Amino acid sequence: MWFEKQLVHPEDNDAPPVSPDMPAELRRDYEEAAAIFSKSPRAAAALLRMCVEGLIKKVTEKDSFDKAITALQARGLPSQIQLALDVIRQNGNEVLHAGQLYGEDDEATVAMLFKLVNSVVTWSITEQRQLQELYEQIPEAKRKHLEDRRAKDAAKG
């Protein structure tokens, strides 16, 4: 649908599609950010930051952003994701105390936040599920042998 020479429906945006493994309760924030990001990058960025925080709290079952990041680090969080989370944590603290939205968010920042959200989902949910599925294809007796061997190796040192 067009209105005064502008496409109004469907919305045209360049947001990457949401990961199919995105938890349902966070999907809404992502999709809302995608719907508005070309009209209001600051609002889209705020939604995506909420989405990132909710996502890592959910996958780690921690109640604070800092504790959730620490838990992800213990799981081997990739350094690129760590850097992005540090930026969100630092900026989020400053904005929270100032009581305002981020002032410098533009479409490039929002594009990176979309990638970050999907990267966290891929690393913390999709890849973990896929690896578990592969592991479960090993016959049970062989899995038991591998687990016993890992336990012996851990006891050695």
PDB file of C-alpha atoms in Angstrom:
ATOM      1  CA  MET A   1       0.000   0.000   0.000  1.00  0.00           C
ATOM      2  CA  TRP A   2       1.332   3.437  -0.924  1.00  0.00           C
ATOM      3  CA  PHE A   3       0.454   6.802   0.592  1.00  0.00           C
ATOM      4  CA  GLU A   4       1.701  10.038  -0.952  1.00  0.00           C
ATOM      5  CA  LYS A   5       4.353   8.178  -2.957  1.00  0.00           C
ATOM      6  CA  GLN A   6       5.675   6.300   0.103  1.00  0.00           C
ATOM      7  CA  LEU A   7       5.392   2.601   0.784  1.00  0.00           C
ATOM      8  CA  VAL A   8       3.463   2.226   4.043  1.00  0.00           C
ATOM      9  CA  HIS A   9       2.618  -1.483   3.992  1.00  0.00           C
ATOM     10  CA  PRO A  10       4.342  -3.834   4.089  1.00  0.00           C
ATOM     11  CA  GLU A  11       7.108  -2.084   5.955  1.00  0.00           C
ATOM     12  CA  ASP A  12      10.371  -2.183   4.072  1.00  0.00           C
ATOM     13  CA  ASN A  13      13.368  -2.802   6.293  1.00  0.00           C
ATOM     14  CA  ASP A  14      16.790  -4.317   6.027  1.00  0.00           C
ATOM     15  CA  ALA A  15      16.722  -6.065   9.386  1.00  0.00           C
ATOM     16  CA  PRO A  16      17.980  -9.630   9.310  1.00  0.00           C
ATOM     17  CA  PRO A  17      15.291 -12.171  10.083  1.00  0.00           C
ATOM     18  CA  VAL A  18      15.013 -13.270  13.677  1.00  0.00           C
ATOM     19  CA  SER A  19      16.715 -16.559  14.492  1.00  0.00           C
ATOM     20  CA  PRO A  20      14.247 -19.437  14.632  1.00  0.00           C
ATOM     21  CA  ASP A  21      15.773 -20.370  18.004  1.00  0.00           C
ATOM     22  CA  MET A  22      14.983 -16.979  19.551  1.00  0.00           C
ATOM     23  CA  PRO A  23      12.932 -17.581  22.706  1.00  0.00           C
ATOM     24  CA  ALA A  24       9.307 -16.637  22.074  1.00  0.00           C
ATOM     25  CA  GLU A  25       9.155 -14.069  24.876  1.00  0.00           C
ATOM     26  CA  LEU A  26      12.039 -12.119  23.278  1.00  0.00           C
ATOM     27  CA  ARG A  27      10.973 -12.514  19.658  1.00  0.00           C
ATOM     28  CA  ARG A  28       8.406  -9.741  20.036  1.00  0.00           C
ATOM     29  CA  ASP A  29      11.067  -7.162  21.006  1.00  0.00           C
ATOM     30  CA  TYR A  30      13.243  -8.188  18.068  1.00  0.00           C
ATOM     31  CA  GLU A  31      10.380  -8.040  15.580  1.00  0.00           C
ATOM     32  CA  GLU A  32       9.211  -4.676  16.909  1.00  0.00           C
ATOM     33  CA  ALA A  33      12.750  -3.316  16.558  1.00  0.00           C
ATOM     34  CA  ALA A  34      12.853  -4.623  12.987  1.00  0.00           C
ATOM     35  CA  ALA A  35       9.550  -2.927  12.191  1.00  0.00           C
ATOM     36  CA  ILE A  36      10.661   0.503  13.425  1.00  0.00           C
ATOM     37  CA  PHE A  37      14.402   0.624  12.963  1.00  0.00           C
ATOM     38  CA  SER A  38      14.439   2.778   9.815  1.00  0.00           C
ATOM     39  CA  LYS A  39      11.946   5.211  11.371  1.00  0.00           C
ATOM     40  CA  SER A  40      13.464   5.359  14.850  1.00  0.00           C
ATOM     41  CA  PRO A  41      16.922   3.836  15.229  1.00  0.00           C
ATOM     42  CA  ARG A  42      17.128   4.981  18.853  1.00  0.00           C
ATOM     43  CA  ALA A  43      13.920   3.173  19.778  1.00  0.00           C
ATOM     44  CA  ALA A  44      14.971   0.076  17.833  1.00  0.00           C
ATOM     45  CA  ALA A  45      18.353   0.085  19.596  1.00  0.00           C
ATOM     46  CA  ALA A  46      16.670   0.337  22.998  1.00  0.00           C
ATOM     47  CA  LEU A  47      14.455  -2.664  22.170  1.00  0.00           C
ATOM     48  CA  LEU A  48      17.428  -4.666  20.942  1.00  0.00           C
ATOM     49  CA  ARG A  49      19.442  -3.880  24.054  1.00  0.00           C
ATOM     50  CA  MET A  50      16.517  -5.086  26.167  1.00  0.00           C
ATOM     51  CA  CYS A  51      16.384  -8.182  23.977  1.00  0.00           C
ATOM     52  CA  VAL A  52      20.109  -8.890  24.436  1.00  0.00           C
ATOM     53  CA  GLU A  53      19.886  -8.473  28.189  1.00  0.00           C
ATOM     54  CA  GLY A  54      16.784 -10.660  28.462  1.00  0.00           C
ATOM     55  CA  LEU A  55      18.338 -13.262  26.207  1.00  0.00           C
ATOM     56  CA  ILE A  56      21.552 -13.716  28.140  1.00  0.00           C
ATOM     57  CA  LYS A  57      19.703 -13.713  31.461  1.00  0.00           C
ATOM     58  CA  LYS A  58      17.421 -16.437  30.101  1.00  0.00           C
ATOM     59  CA  VAL A  59      20.172 -18.682  28.731  1.00  0.00           C
ATOM     60  CA  THR A  60      22.251 -18.353  31.905  1.00  0.00           C
ATOM     61  CA  GLU A  61      19.339 -18.261  34.362  1.00  0.00           C
ATOM     62  CA  LYS A  62      20.991 -15.300  36.115  1.00  0.00           C
ATOM     63  CA  ASP A  63      19.106 -12.307  37.482  1.00  0.00           C
ATOM     64  CA  SER A  64      21.544  -9.570  36.517  1.00  0.00           C
ATOM     65  CA  PHE A  65      23.231  -8.592  33.264  1.00  0.00           C
ATOM     66  CA  ASP A  66      26.702  -8.623  34.875  1.00  0.00           C
ATOM     67  CA  LYS A  67      26.206 -12.093  36.374  1.00  0.00           C
ATOM     68  CA  ALA A  68      24.863 -13.375  33.060  1.00  0.00           C
ATOM     69  CA  ILE A  69      27.904 -12.066  31.167  1.00  0.00           C
ATOM     70  CA  THR A  70      30.213 -13.697  33.725  1.00  0.00           C
ATOM     71  CA  ALA A  71      28.353 -16.993  33.319  1.00  0.00           C
ATOM     72  CA  LEU A  72      28.707 -16.800  29.537  1.00  0.00           C
ATOM     73  CA  GLN A  73      32.428 -16.093  29.896  1.00  0.00           C
ATOM     74  CA  ALA A  74      32.757 -19.284  31.939  1.00  0.00           C
ATOM     75  CA  ARG A  75      31.135 -21.146  29.018  1.00  0.00           C
ATOM     76  CA  GLY A  76      33.723 -19.811  26.560  1.00  0.00           C
ATOM     77  CA  LEU A  77      31.979 -16.718  25.222  1.00  0.00           C
ATOM     78  CA  PRO A  78      33.627 -15.628  21.934  1.00  0.00           C
ATOM     79  CA  SER A  79      35.660 -12.447  22.351  1.00  0.00           C
ATOM     80  CA  GLN A  80      33.705 -10.536  19.685  1.00  0.00           C
ATOM     81  CA  ILE A  81      30.438 -11.118  21.524  1.00  0.00           C
ATOM     82  CA  GLN A  82      32.156 -10.209  24.818  1.00  0.00           C
ATOM     83  CA  LEU A  83      33.259  -6.848  23.394  1.00  0.00           C
ATOM     84  CA  ALA A  84      29.749  -6.061  22.180  1.00  0.00           C
ATOM     85  CA  LEU A  85      28.230  -6.995  25.544  1.00  0.00           C
ATOM     86  CA  ASP A  86      30.768  -4.785  27.314  1.00  0.00           C
ATOM     87  CA  VAL A  87      29.714  -1.837  25.151  1.00  0.00           C
ATOM     88  CA  ILE A  88      26.049  -2.487  25.941  1.00  0.00           C
ATOM     89  CA  ARG A  89      26.806  -2.880  29.650  1.00  0.00           C
ATOM     90  CA  GLN A  90      28.852   0.347  29.828  1.00  0.00           C
ATOM     91  CA  ASN A  91      26.463   2.454  27.748  1.00  0.00           C
ATOM     92  CA  GLY A  92      23.468   0.987  29.514  1.00  0.00           C
ATOM     93  CA  ASN A  93      24.796   1.999  32.920  1.00  0.00           C
ATOM     94  CA  GLU A  94      25.463   5.552  31.748  1.00  0.00           C
ATOM     95  CA  VAL A  95      22.054   5.921  30.118  1.00  0.00           C
ATOM     96  CA  LEU A  96      20.221   4.362  33.045  1.00  0.00           C
ATOM     97  CA  HIS A  97      21.665   6.958  35.381  1.00  0.00           C
ATOM     98  CA  ALA A  98      21.008   9.773  32.915  1.00  0.00           C
ATOM     99  CA  GLY A  99      17.406   8.603  32.388  1.00  0.00           C
ATOM    100  CA  GLN A 100      17.463   8.878  28.598  1.00  0.00           C
ATOM    101  CA  LEU A 101      17.762   6.841  25.415  1.00  0.00           C
ATOM    102  CA  TYR A 102      21.111   6.559  23.707  1.00  0.00           C
ATOM    103  CA  GLY A 103      21.709   9.745  21.760  1.00  0.00           C
ATOM    104  CA  GLU A 104      24.018   8.490  19.029  1.00  0.00           C
ATOM    105  CA  ASP A 105      22.222   5.370  17.832  1.00  0.00           C
ATOM    106  CA  ASP A 106      21.931   5.296  14.066  1.00  0.00           C
ATOM    107  CA  GLU A 107      21.042   2.631  11.511  1.00  0.00           C
ATOM    108  CA  ALA A 108      24.610   1.259  11.507  1.00  0.00           C
ATOM    109  CA  THR A 109      24.513   0.772  15.282  1.00  0.00           C
ATOM    110  CA  VAL A 110      21.124  -0.906  15.052  1.00  0.00           C
ATOM    111  CA  ALA A 111      22.348  -3.202  12.266  1.00  0.00           C
ATOM    112  CA  MET A 112      25.183  -4.333  14.557  1.00  0.00           C
ATOM    113  CA  LEU A 113      22.728  -4.906  17.416  1.00  0.00           C
ATOM    114  CA  PHE A 114      20.565  -7.125  15.183  1.00  0.00           C
ATOM    115  CA  LYS A 115      23.689  -9.152  14.349  1.00  0.00           C
ATOM    116  CA  LEU A 116      24.645  -9.322  18.017  1.00  0.00           C
ATOM    117  CA  VAL A 117      21.245 -10.649  19.083  1.00  0.00           C
ATOM    118  CA  ASN A 118      21.305 -13.338  16.414  1.00  0.00           C
ATOM    119  CA  SER A 119      24.950 -14.175  17.232  1.00  0.00           C
ATOM    120  CA  VAL A 120      24.099 -14.703  20.898  1.00  0.00           C
ATOM    121  CA  VAL A 121      21.162 -16.943  19.929  1.00  0.00           C
ATOM    122  CA  THR A 122      23.336 -18.896  17.494  1.00  0.00           C
ATOM    123  CA  TRP A 123      26.201 -19.376  19.957  1.00  0.00           C
ATOM    124  CA  SER A 124      24.224 -19.963  23.148  1.00  0.00           C
ATOM    125  CA  ILE A 125      21.180 -21.846  21.857  1.00  0.00           C
ATOM    126  CA  THR A 126      21.429 -23.110  18.271  1.00  0.00           C
ATOM    127  CA  GLU A 127      25.003 -24.414  18.318  1.00  0.00           C
ATOM    128  CA  GLN A 128      24.606 -25.908  21.797  1.00  0.00           C
ATOM    129  CA  ARG A 129      21.452 -27.769  20.690  1.00  0.00           C
ATOM    130  CA  GLN A 130      23.113 -28.980  17.489  1.00  0.00           C
ATOM    131  CA  LEU A 131      26.179 -30.229  19.365  1.00  0.00           C
ATOM    132  CA  GLN A 132      23.986 -32.031  21.899  1.00  0.00           C
ATOM    133  CA  GLU A 133      22.037 -33.662  19.051  1.00  0.00           C
ATOM    134  CA  LEU A 134      25.314 -34.868  17.471  1.00  0.00           C
ATOM    135  CA  TYR A 135      26.544 -36.201  20.796  1.00  0.00           C
ATOM    136  CA  GLU A 136      23.298 -38.089  21.342  1.00  0.00           C
ATOM    137  CA  GLN A 137      23.846 -39.905  18.027  1.00  0.00           C
ATOM    138  CA  ILE A 138      26.804 -41.708  19.613  1.00  0.00           C
ATOM    139  CA  PRO A 139      25.631 -45.078  20.951  1.00  0.00           C
ATOM    140  CA  GLU A 140      25.017 -44.975  24.694  1.00  0.00           C
ATOM    141  CA  ALA A 141      27.782 -47.449  25.582  1.00  0.00           C
ATOM    142  CA  LYS A 142      30.354 -45.372  23.696  1.00  0.00           C
ATOM    143  CA  ARG A 143      29.096 -42.162  25.320  1.00  0.00           C
ATOM    144  CA  LYS A 144      29.556 -43.800  28.725  1.00  0.00           C
ATOM    145  CA  HIS A 145      33.115 -44.734  27.773  1.00  0.00           C
ATOM    146  CA  LEU A 146      33.853 -41.145  26.653  1.00  0.00           C
ATOM    147  CA  GLU A 147      32.397 -39.721  29.872  1.00  0.00           C
ATOM    148  CA  ASP A 148      34.462 -42.136  32.002  1.00  0.00           C
ATOM    149  CA  ARG A 149      37.578 -41.166  30.087  1.00  0.00           C
ATOM    150  CA  ARG A 150      36.855 -37.437  30.590  1.00  0.00           C
ATOM    151  CA  ALA A 151      36.377 -38.042  34.325  1.00  0.00           C
ATOM    152  CA  LYS A 152      39.715 -39.874  34.562  1.00  0.00           C
ATOM    153  CA  ASP A 153      41.487 -37.093  32.635  1.00  0.00           C
ATOM    154  CA  ALA A 154      39.971 -34.471  34.908  1.00  0.00           C
ATOM    155  CA  ALA A 155      41.075 -36.382  38.004  1.00  0.00           C
ATOM    156  CA  LYS A 156      44.655 -36.506  36.694  1.00  0.00           C
ATOM    157  CA  GLY A 157      44.940 -32.907  36.488  1.00  0.00           C
TER     158      GLY A 157
END
